[in-house]
Amino acid sequence: MKTLTIISIFGLTFAFSQYVYEYSHASFNPLNRVKRDFLDSEWTEKLPEDISVEPDSSTNHTYYKMHIYSNRTDLMSQYYIDVKKWLNSSVPGLNGTENHEHLDGAYRKAAGANIGFEFPFYGHEMDNLTVATGGFCYVGDQTHSWLAATQYIAPLMANFDTTAPNSVIMYATNSSRMVITWESVRLRDNPKAGNWTFQVSLFKNGDIWFVYKDIPIPVTLISDNNHPCKLGISDAYLFTHQYGDKAPIQTKKVIHEYHRIVVPPEKVVNNTIIVLEALPTCLQFKTCSDCSSGKLTNFNCSWCAPKQSHIEPFCSDFAGLHRRRQHWVEGDCARTPAPDQCSPRSTTMEPSTEPSVTAPAVDIEEFHQKQTGVETRKSGGFGRILFAVFILFLISACGWIVYAFYNPHTPSGQLLIKYRPSKWQIPSSHVSG
């Protein structure tokens, strides 16, 4: 599996991919990008040594269970939603659009949308996503221009555009379901193939439906020369690596894909339904006791309580394969859970005694401030000592003069008489003629 490498140096961020999307985000935390063509070697071809990607070729997966219903006209009325009719109905609480202006007559564009509820994707709860003209949704926490690489929900990712008549992308959502439809879109490099209509439904319980209404040619014939062709879902985690011995600290952000489910393209024809039934994950447990006692078929769960005060405890699988892997690694959560891990001491976050790995610039600045303070205190202490010595010398000199003045018979008095001011002579400065 490839991993998308993002490099952040001196506040600038670089990424590498050949499939660029222009996006309009809403309520997202964007990663700004600067184009850079000479660092292709930064692509990472493998995952970290301590983990591996599960080969999911069956219908029973670790995170989802797949159900395939090919060419089932009898089920379409149950699974396919007419978004226009839904939006124009009297159902309360509906939100959405029949034609997003950023996606209208567009190619390689994407727009942010609010899901309307907390949607658990691989157990990670999210409330926003990015809808792309290319037949997929990007579901990463941070948006960027390379949306097709990973962290996607793709009923049919391909080189689609919405420039044809009646071609539209629309979506609607309520408190428990979101439906996104690509209607009458065409392949940009094969428009004669015809119109494609399909949709994806997301549910509050984590289930995902892919529903295919019009598939004019076999999906296996779609070219991926100009755009990836993918069917399925994928998730990844973002990990920030530090390198360099001198300030400012340099970081490299790598997106590691830890799981992918591929829908068999030969199964996708007209009137096909793919149901991805969400399975329980450790992230669903919110307390230590629930996490430790939870019995899941595919996971062994343990409570991760990092000592850093800014990191909230969470429930994790033993492998730490989820979007909070950075916290899992930095919190040393790979260790064997202690028998008393759910005691008040272990479930209460303790202030960190070490600088945070995730904020190197702040730590360096604090270090310099501390060093400057130490130097200031050192120089200030030396000045006070010197001043005290001078005052002590002055007092001693005055005391000696007073003693010698009132005791002329003493050696000190004789010395003062011998060198009294009246005996001082200024050397003559005139010149004889």
Tab-separated table of C-alpha atoms in Angstrom:
chain	number	residue	atom	x	y	z
A	1	MET	CA	0.000	0.000	0.000
A	2	LYS	CA	1.200	3.522	-0.716
A	3	THR	CA	1.159	6.211	1.904
A	4	LEU	CA	0.751	9.876	1.087
A	5	THR	CA	3.695	11.862	2.389
A	6	ILE	CA	3.228	15.472	3.417
A	7	ILE	CA	6.288	17.467	4.448
A	8	SER	CA	6.075	20.565	6.630
A	9	ILE	CA	9.272	22.602	6.764
A	10	PHE	CA	9.498	26.049	8.334
A	11	GLY	CA	5.731	26.364	8.253
A	12	LEU	CA	5.411	25.373	4.584
A	13	THR	CA	3.696	22.134	3.651
A	14	PHE	CA	4.374	19.930	0.637
A	15	ALA	CA	2.539	16.893	-0.716
A	16	PHE	CA	2.846	14.643	-3.717
A	17	SER	CA	0.210	13.189	-6.034
A	18	GLN	CA	-0.845	13.487	-9.644
A	19	TYR	CA	-4.568	13.853	-8.964
A	20	VAL	CA	-5.331	17.365	-7.795
A	21	TYR	CA	-8.757	18.625	-6.719
A	22	GLU	CA	-9.936	22.166	-6.255
A	23	TYR	CA	-12.119	22.176	-3.178
A	24	SER	CA	-14.432	24.544	-1.347
A	25	HIS	CA	-14.331	23.572	2.309
A	26	ALA	CA	-16.753	24.386	5.113
A	27	SER	CA	-15.800	24.013	8.776
A	28	PHE	CA	-12.629	22.102	7.912
A	29	ASN	CA	-9.035	22.469	9.061
A	30	PRO	CA	-7.162	22.799	5.758
A	31	LEU	CA	-3.571	21.818	5.087
A	32	ASN	CA	-2.137	24.490	2.802
A	33	ARG	CA	-0.033	23.095	-0.016
A	34	VAL	CA	2.848	24.410	-2.065
A	35	LYS	CA	3.594	22.630	-5.331
A	36	ARG	CA	6.963	20.908	-5.413
A	37	ASP	CA	7.976	18.566	-8.221
A	38	PHE	CA	11.489	17.517	-7.199
A	39	LEU	CA	10.817	15.533	-4.038
A	40	ASP	CA	9.143	12.447	-5.461
A	41	SER	CA	11.509	10.332	-3.395
A	42	GLU	CA	9.507	11.346	-0.337
A	43	TRP	CA	6.723	8.961	-1.357
A	44	THR	CA	6.613	6.160	1.192
A	45	GLU	CA	5.942	2.747	-0.334
A	46	LYS	CA	5.350	0.807	2.893
A	47	LEU	CA	3.683	1.130	6.255
A	48	PRO	CA	5.604	1.287	9.539
A	49	GLU	CA	7.301	-1.992	10.415
A	50	ASP	CA	5.075	-2.618	13.426
A	51	ILE	CA	1.814	-2.805	11.442
A	52	SER	CA	0.474	-4.307	8.227
A	53	VAL	CA	-2.603	-3.808	6.075
A	54	GLU	CA	-5.203	-6.542	6.225
A	55	PRO	CA	-5.867	-8.162	2.828
A	56	ASP	CA	-9.637	-7.734	2.648
A	57	SER	CA	-10.727	-9.736	-0.391
A	58	SER	CA	-13.734	-11.438	1.190
A	59	THR	CA	-17.072	-9.979	2.256
A	60	ASN	CA	-16.355	-10.362	5.978
A	61	HIS	CA	-14.075	-7.561	7.045
A	62	THR	CA	-12.627	-6.409	10.330
A	63	TYR	CA	-14.496	-3.118	10.364
A	64	TYR	CA	-17.428	-3.790	8.018
A	65	LYS	CA	-19.406	-6.698	6.632
A	66	MET	CA	-20.215	-6.440	2.929
A	67	HIS	CA	-23.524	-7.517	1.391
A	68	ILE	CA	-23.810	-7.501	-2.420
A	69	TYR	CA	-27.112	-7.469	-4.313
A	70	SER	CA	-26.427	-7.375	-8.060
A	71	ASN	CA	-29.135	-6.493	-10.585
A	72	ARG	CA	-31.922	-6.415	-8.004
A	73	THR	CA	-34.636	-4.219	-9.482
A	74	ASP	CA	-36.995	-5.436	-6.772
A	75	LEU	CA	-34.846	-3.838	-4.067
A	76	MET	CA	-34.211	-0.455	-5.684
A	77	SER	CA	-37.326	1.202	-4.247
A	78	GLN	CA	-36.146	0.166	-0.793
A	79	TYR	CA	-32.559	1.398	-1.135
A	80	TYR	CA	-32.557	4.189	-3.736
A	81	ILE	CA	-33.662	7.660	-2.587
A	82	ASP	CA	-34.843	10.371	-4.985
A	83	VAL	CA	-33.038	13.299	-3.367
A	84	LYS	CA	-35.065	15.960	-5.204
A	85	LYS	CA	-38.354	14.520	-3.991
A	86	TRP	CA	-36.932	14.054	-0.532
A	87	LEU	CA	-35.831	17.689	-0.300
A	88	ASN	CA	-39.205	18.906	-1.595
A	89	SER	CA	-41.156	16.734	0.815
A	90	SER	CA	-42.650	17.875	4.101
A	91	VAL	CA	-40.236	15.787	6.159
A	92	PRO	CA	-38.970	18.037	8.985
A	93	GLY	CA	-35.285	18.623	9.640
A	94	LEU	CA	-34.058	18.071	6.078
A	95	ASN	CA	-31.053	19.992	4.767
A	96	GLY	CA	-29.159	19.793	1.507
A	97	THR	CA	-29.035	21.057	-2.052
A	98	GLU	CA	-30.357	19.967	-5.445
A	99	ASN	CA	-27.406	21.524	-7.247
A	100	HIS	CA	-24.283	22.691	-5.435
A	101	GLU	CA	-22.931	25.765	-7.218
A	102	HIS	CA	-19.300	24.728	-6.785
A	103	LEU	CA	-20.000	21.280	-8.269
A	104	ASP	CA	-22.198	22.483	-11.146
A	105	GLY	CA	-20.581	22.214	-14.598
A	106	ALA	CA	-17.383	21.201	-12.861
A	107	TYR	CA	-14.414	18.897	-13.211
A	108	ARG	CA	-12.064	17.809	-10.431
A	109	LYS	CA	-13.791	19.967	-7.889
A	110	ALA	CA	-14.941	19.194	-4.366
A	111	ALA	CA	-17.077	20.926	-1.766
A	112	GLY	CA	-17.431	20.523	1.977
A	113	ALA	CA	-20.783	19.456	3.416
A	114	ASN	CA	-22.174	18.951	6.896
A	115	ILE	CA	-23.341	15.409	7.580
A	116	GLY	CA	-25.955	16.507	10.100
A	117	PHE	CA	-25.053	13.934	12.757
A	118	GLU	CA	-22.046	12.156	14.232
A	119	PHE	CA	-21.138	9.553	11.629
A	120	PRO	CA	-18.784	6.784	12.835
A	121	PHE	CA	-16.307	5.923	10.072
A	122	TYR	CA	-14.024	3.081	11.160
A	123	GLY	CA	-15.179	4.042	14.648
A	124	HIS	CA	-13.981	7.635	14.236
A	125	GLU	CA	-16.875	10.067	14.680
A	126	MET	CA	-17.099	12.817	12.099
A	127	ASP	CA	-19.661	15.461	11.183
A	128	ASN	CA	-18.238	16.835	7.909
A	129	LEU	CA	-17.088	15.405	4.608
A	130	THR	CA	-16.033	16.601	1.161
A	131	VAL	CA	-18.102	15.708	-1.912
A	132	ALA	CA	-16.056	15.392	-5.126
A	133	THR	CA	-17.138	15.402	-8.760
A	134	GLY	CA	-15.107	12.219	-9.229
A	135	GLY	CA	-17.758	9.984	-7.653
A	136	PHE	CA	-16.476	9.816	-4.086
A	137	CYS	CA	-16.426	11.563	-0.714
A	138	TYR	CA	-13.243	12.516	1.073
A	139	VAL	CA	-13.574	11.933	4.828
A	140	GLY	CA	-10.227	13.053	6.233
A	141	ASP	CA	-9.975	15.450	9.162
A	142	GLN	CA	-7.859	17.899	7.173
A	143	THR	CA	-8.707	18.789	3.603
A	144	HIS	CA	-6.128	19.156	0.855
A	145	SER	CA	-5.935	18.976	-2.919
A	146	TRP	CA	-5.001	15.283	-3.107
A	147	LEU	CA	-8.360	13.848	-2.085
A	148	ALA	CA	-8.326	10.603	-4.076
A	149	ALA	CA	-5.333	9.051	-2.308
A	150	THR	CA	-6.975	7.615	0.813
A	151	GLN	CA	-9.590	8.332	3.512
A	152	TYR	CA	-12.475	8.080	1.070
A	153	ILE	CA	-15.952	6.640	0.625
A	154	ALA	CA	-16.183	5.804	-3.073
A	155	PRO	CA	-19.312	4.303	-4.602
A	156	LEU	CA	-17.585	4.788	-7.977
A	157	MET	CA	-14.455	6.920	-8.097
A	158	ALA	CA	-13.587	7.741	-11.707
A	159	ASN	CA	-12.853	10.591	-14.100
A	160	PHE	CA	-16.369	12.085	-13.975
A	161	ASP	CA	-17.471	15.654	-14.606
A	162	THR	CA	-20.796	17.499	-14.461
A	163	THR	CA	-20.546	19.472	-17.700
A	164	ALA	CA	-23.210	17.477	-19.583
A	165	PRO	CA	-26.870	18.613	-19.642
A	166	ASN	CA	-28.859	17.430	-16.603
A	167	SER	CA	-25.641	16.320	-14.925
A	168	VAL	CA	-25.839	17.186	-11.243
A	169	ILE	CA	-24.534	16.296	-7.793
A	170	MET	CA	-27.012	16.678	-4.951
A	171	TYR	CA	-27.315	15.655	-1.333
A	172	ALA	CA	-29.766	15.710	1.545
A	173	THR	CA	-29.438	14.915	5.228
A	174	ASN	CA	-31.488	14.676	8.385
A	175	SER	CA	-30.618	13.613	11.912
A	176	SER	CA	-29.922	9.971	11.015
A	177	ARG	CA	-29.168	9.639	7.292
A	178	MET	CA	-27.264	11.460	4.548
A	179	VAL	CA	-27.740	10.688	0.848
A	180	ILE	CA	-25.426	11.939	-1.922
A	181	THR	CA	-26.334	11.347	-5.576
A	182	TRP	CA	-24.230	11.697	-8.722
A	183	GLU	CA	-26.901	11.935	-11.430
A	184	SER	CA	-26.230	11.738	-15.185
A	185	VAL	CA	-22.501	12.366	-14.794
A	186	ARG	CA	-20.177	11.395	-17.626
A	187	LEU	CA	-16.632	10.154	-17.977
A	188	ARG	CA	-14.530	13.040	-19.189
A	189	ASP	CA	-12.280	10.794	-21.273
A	190	ASN	CA	-15.186	8.641	-22.545
A	191	PRO	CA	-18.373	10.733	-22.708
A	192	LYS	CA	-19.909	8.456	-25.366
A	193	ALA	CA	-20.180	5.702	-22.768
A	194	GLY	CA	-23.321	7.426	-21.518
A	195	ASN	CA	-24.761	8.793	-18.289
A	196	TRP	CA	-23.955	7.323	-14.884
A	197	THR	CA	-26.270	7.620	-11.886
A	198	PHE	CA	-25.387	6.267	-8.445
A	199	GLN	CA	-25.536	7.330	-4.818
A	200	VAL	CA	-24.182	6.688	-1.341
A	201	SER	CA	-26.141	6.709	1.920
A	202	LEU	CA	-24.504	7.200	5.308
A	203	PHE	CA	-26.272	6.220	8.521
A	204	LYS	CA	-25.883	7.247	12.133
A	205	ASN	CA	-25.020	3.671	13.121
A	206	GLY	CA	-22.070	3.704	10.679
A	207	ASP	CA	-23.648	1.663	7.871
A	208	ILE	CA	-22.874	2.669	4.273
A	209	TRP	CA	-24.986	1.908	1.194
A	210	PHE	CA	-23.762	2.127	-2.403
A	211	VAL	CA	-26.714	2.124	-4.819
A	212	TYR	CA	-26.135	1.979	-8.594
A	213	LYS	CA	-29.047	2.966	-10.840
A	214	ASP	CA	-27.491	3.520	-14.295
A	215	ILE	CA	-24.198	1.825	-15.199
A	216	PRO	CA	-23.940	2.122	-19.026
A	217	ILE	CA	-20.762	0.068	-19.520
A	218	PRO	CA	-18.903	-2.506	-17.392
A	219	VAL	CA	-16.989	-0.804	-14.605
A	220	THR	CA	-13.954	-2.912	-15.495
A	221	LEU	CA	-13.681	-0.950	-18.764
A	222	ILE	CA	-13.258	2.435	-17.049
A	223	SER	CA	-9.801	3.857	-17.715
A	224	ASP	CA	-7.666	5.001	-14.804
A	225	ASN	CA	-5.101	6.836	-16.941
A	226	ASN	CA	-6.334	10.293	-15.948
A	227	HIS	CA	-7.991	9.555	-12.619
A	228	PRO	CA	-8.034	6.647	-10.141
A	229	CYS	CA	-10.897	4.192	-10.508
A	230	LYS	CA	-11.837	2.829	-7.087
A	231	LEU	CA	-14.897	1.275	-5.493
A	232	GLY	CA	-15.006	0.922	-1.730
A	233	ILE	CA	-13.752	2.692	1.356
A	234	SER	CA	-10.373	3.470	2.869
A	235	ASP	CA	-9.076	5.008	6.066
A	236	ALA	CA	-5.700	6.219	7.265
A	237	TYR	CA	-4.022	8.057	10.086
A	238	LEU	CA	-1.805	11.137	9.937
A	239	PHE	CA	1.511	10.781	11.762
A	240	THR	CA	3.950	13.642	12.309
A	241	HIS	CA	7.617	12.612	12.252
A	242	GLN	CA	10.357	14.942	13.471
A	243	TYR	CA	13.852	15.074	12.041
A	244	GLY	CA	16.864	17.354	12.117
A	245	ASP	CA	19.216	18.196	14.983
A	246	LYS	CA	19.065	21.979	14.801
A	247	ALA	CA	16.284	24.487	15.378
A	248	PRO	CA	13.820	25.108	13.921
A	249	ILE	CA	12.621	21.529	14.158
A	250	GLN	CA	11.554	20.062	10.809
A	251	THR	CA	8.572	17.723	10.536
A	252	LYS	CA	7.303	15.267	7.963
A	253	LYS	CA	3.617	14.359	8.008
A	254	VAL	CA	2.819	10.956	6.546
A	255	ILE	CA	-0.691	9.655	5.889
A	256	HIS	CA	-0.582	5.902	6.498
A	257	GLU	CA	-3.438	3.890	5.011
A	258	TYR	CA	-4.186	1.116	7.500
A	259	HIS	CA	-7.290	-0.464	5.942
A	260	ARG	CA	-9.157	-0.605	2.639
A	261	ILE	CA	-12.242	-2.443	1.406
A	262	VAL	CA	-12.569	-2.998	-2.343
A	263	VAL	CA	-15.942	-3.619	-3.959
A	264	PRO	CA	-15.594	-6.154	-6.820
A	265	PRO	CA	-16.135	-4.013	-9.956
A	266	GLU	CA	-17.577	-6.918	-11.936
A	267	LYS	CA	-20.471	-7.068	-9.445
A	268	VAL	CA	-21.565	-3.498	-10.151
A	269	VAL	CA	-24.256	-3.311	-12.851
A	270	ASN	CA	-27.604	-1.562	-13.168
A	271	ASN	CA	-29.784	-1.803	-10.050
A	272	THR	CA	-27.016	-3.027	-7.760
A	273	ILE	CA	-26.849	-2.436	-4.009
A	274	ILE	CA	-23.715	-2.768	-1.879
A	275	VAL	CA	-24.284	-2.637	1.875
A	276	LEU	CA	-21.324	-2.108	4.187
A	277	GLU	CA	-22.580	-3.016	7.635
A	278	ALA	CA	-20.491	-1.299	10.311
A	279	LEU	CA	-19.022	-3.639	12.926
A	280	PRO	CA	-18.172	-2.601	16.506
A	281	THR	CA	-14.754	-1.057	17.176
A	282	CYS	CA	-12.897	-0.183	20.352
A	283	LEU	CA	-13.306	3.553	19.730
A	284	GLN	CA	-17.018	3.264	20.534
A	285	PHE	CA	-16.251	2.738	24.237
A	286	LYS	CA	-16.016	6.017	26.148
A	287	THR	CA	-15.029	4.826	29.632
A	288	CYS	CA	-12.205	2.653	30.917
A	289	SER	CA	-14.538	0.093	32.466
A	290	ASP	CA	-16.564	-0.315	29.264
A	291	CYS	CA	-13.359	-0.558	27.243
A	292	SER	CA	-11.745	-3.185	29.464
A	293	SER	CA	-14.859	-5.321	29.719
A	294	GLY	CA	-15.887	-4.965	26.078
A	295	LYS	CA	-15.912	-8.225	24.152
A	296	LEU	CA	-15.534	-7.693	20.412
A	297	THR	CA	-15.147	-10.381	17.781
A	298	ASN	CA	-12.414	-8.635	15.815
A	299	PHE	CA	-10.601	-6.583	18.454
A	300	ASN	CA	-9.014	-6.798	21.875
A	301	CYS	CA	-9.521	-3.422	23.518
A	302	SER	CA	-7.431	-1.616	26.110
A	303	TRP	CA	-7.669	1.809	27.719
A	304	CYS	CA	-5.065	4.318	26.532
A	305	ALA	CA	-4.427	7.051	29.108
A	306	PRO	CA	-1.412	9.144	28.027
A	307	LYS	CA	0.273	11.162	30.770
A	308	GLN	CA	0.181	14.321	28.669
A	309	SER	CA	-2.514	16.563	30.132
A	310	HIS	CA	-3.691	17.799	26.730
A	311	ILE	CA	-4.534	14.293	25.446
A	312	GLU	CA	-7.842	12.768	26.470
A	313	PRO	CA	-7.860	9.042	27.321
A	314	PHE	CA	-9.525	6.738	24.808
A	315	CYS	CA	-10.211	3.094	24.051
A	316	SER	CA	-7.957	1.472	21.459
A	317	ASP	CA	-7.329	-1.885	19.877
A	318	PHE	CA	-4.019	-3.512	20.773
A	319	ALA	CA	-2.478	-2.618	17.401
A	320	GLY	CA	-3.324	1.085	17.658
A	321	LEU	CA	-4.668	1.192	14.102
A	322	HIS	CA	-6.913	4.241	14.037
A	323	ARG	CA	-6.702	7.986	13.522
A	324	ARG	CA	-5.400	8.552	17.043
A	325	ARG	CA	-2.286	6.466	16.476
A	326	GLN	CA	0.011	9.437	17.196
A	327	HIS	CA	-1.521	9.724	20.671
A	328	TRP	CA	-1.369	5.944	21.051
A	329	VAL	CA	2.357	5.842	20.235
A	330	GLU	CA	3.349	8.922	22.232
A	331	GLY	CA	1.263	7.741	25.178
A	332	ASP	CA	3.148	4.416	25.251
A	333	CYS	CA	-0.156	2.579	24.933
A	334	ALA	CA	1.456	-0.416	23.225
A	335	ARG	CA	2.526	-1.720	26.629
A	336	THR	CA	0.584	-4.553	28.256
A	337	PRO	CA	-2.355	-3.071	30.203
A	338	ALA	CA	-1.890	-3.056	33.968
A	339	PRO	CA	-4.402	-5.052	36.047
A	340	ASP	CA	-5.490	-1.826	37.762
A	341	GLN	CA	-5.654	0.258	34.580
A	342	CYS	CA	-9.157	1.440	35.471
A	343	SER	CA	-8.202	2.648	38.950
A	344	PRO	CA	-8.743	6.385	39.646
A	345	ARG	CA	-5.018	6.963	39.211
A	346	SER	CA	-4.910	5.417	35.743
A	347	THR	CA	-8.124	7.015	34.482
A	348	THR	CA	-7.188	10.508	35.637
A	349	MET	CA	-4.964	12.487	33.334
A	350	GLU	CA	-1.741	13.610	35.024
A	351	PRO	CA	0.189	16.771	34.129
A	352	SER	CA	3.021	16.052	31.769
A	353	THR	CA	6.554	16.216	33.173
A	354	GLU	CA	8.100	16.078	29.716
A	355	PRO	CA	7.789	18.439	26.752
A	356	SER	CA	5.188	17.415	24.196
A	357	VAL	CA	6.577	15.714	21.095
A	358	THR	CA	3.832	17.248	18.971
A	359	ALA	CA	4.814	20.859	19.699
A	360	PRO	CA	8.593	21.048	19.187
A	361	ALA	CA	8.680	24.733	18.268
A	362	VAL	CA	6.992	25.723	21.515
A	363	ASP	CA	9.341	23.538	23.537
A	364	ILE	CA	12.406	25.048	21.900
A	365	GLU	CA	11.136	28.553	22.549
A	366	GLU	CA	10.458	27.736	26.185
A	367	PHE	CA	13.933	26.213	26.462
A	368	HIS	CA	15.547	29.413	25.161
A	369	GLN	CA	13.413	31.498	27.516
A	370	LYS	CA	14.531	29.373	30.460
A	371	GLN	CA	18.175	29.585	29.388
A	372	THR	CA	17.892	33.376	29.016
A	373	GLY	CA	16.341	33.611	32.461
A	374	VAL	CA	19.172	31.597	33.990
A	375	GLU	CA	21.779	33.800	32.347
A	376	THR	CA	19.965	36.939	33.520
A	377	ARG	CA	19.819	35.644	37.062
A	378	LYS	CA	23.538	34.770	36.935
A	379	SER	CA	24.602	38.204	35.667
A	380	GLY	CA	22.279	39.957	38.107
A	381	GLY	CA	23.706	38.021	41.077
A	382	PHE	CA	27.293	38.868	40.110
A	383	GLY	CA	26.456	42.583	39.910
A	384	ARG	CA	24.940	42.589	43.369
A	385	ILE	CA	28.036	40.894	44.835
A	386	LEU	CA	30.352	43.441	43.181
A	387	PHE	CA	28.272	46.352	44.513
A	388	ALA	CA	28.317	44.914	48.036
A	389	VAL	CA	32.128	44.554	47.940
A	390	PHE	CA	32.473	48.193	46.807
A	391	ILE	CA	30.244	49.486	49.627
A	392	LEU	CA	32.154	47.413	52.162
A	393	PHE	CA	35.466	48.834	50.886
A	394	LEU	CA	34.133	52.399	51.045
A	395	ILE	CA	32.908	51.982	54.626
A	396	SER	CA	36.244	50.464	55.656
A	397	ALA	CA	38.215	53.329	54.061
A	398	CYS	CA	36.096	55.974	55.801
A	399	GLY	CA	36.487	54.180	59.115
A	400	TRP	CA	40.271	54.043	58.724
A	401	ILE	CA	40.502	57.775	57.917
A	402	VAL	CA	38.415	58.719	60.983
A	403	TYR	CA	40.522	56.472	63.212
A	404	ALA	CA	43.823	57.886	61.870
A	405	PHE	CA	42.619	61.506	62.261
A	406	TYR	CA	41.760	61.126	65.954
A	407	ASN	CA	44.796	58.969	66.747
A	408	PRO	CA	47.822	60.785	65.220
A	409	HIS	CA	50.325	58.852	67.390
A	410	THR	CA	49.373	55.569	65.767
A	411	PRO	CA	51.014	54.256	62.585
A	412	SER	CA	47.780	55.000	60.735
A	413	GLY	CA	47.807	58.570	62.088
A	414	GLN	CA	51.469	59.081	61.101
A	415	LEU	CA	50.704	57.757	57.623
A	416	LEU	CA	47.781	60.169	57.269
A	417	ILE	CA	49.983	63.123	58.458
A	418	LYS	CA	52.737	62.160	56.031
A	419	TYR	CA	50.362	61.980	53.093
A	420	ARG	CA	47.899	64.705	54.150
A	421	PRO	CA	46.371	66.745	51.235
A	422	SER	CA	48.428	69.876	52.065
A	423	LYS	CA	51.561	67.928	51.197
A	424	TRP	CA	50.220	67.011	47.762
A	425	GLN	CA	52.011	68.984	45.012
A	426	ILE	CA	50.929	69.407	41.440
A	427	PRO	CA	53.887	69.005	39.071
A	428	SER	CA	54.896	72.248	37.341
A	429	SER	CA	53.668	72.408	33.795
A	430	HIS	CA	55.392	75.656	32.710
A	431	VAL	CA	58.303	75.692	30.308
A	432	SER	CA	61.394	77.861	31.082
A	433	GLY	CA	62.360	80.343	28.452
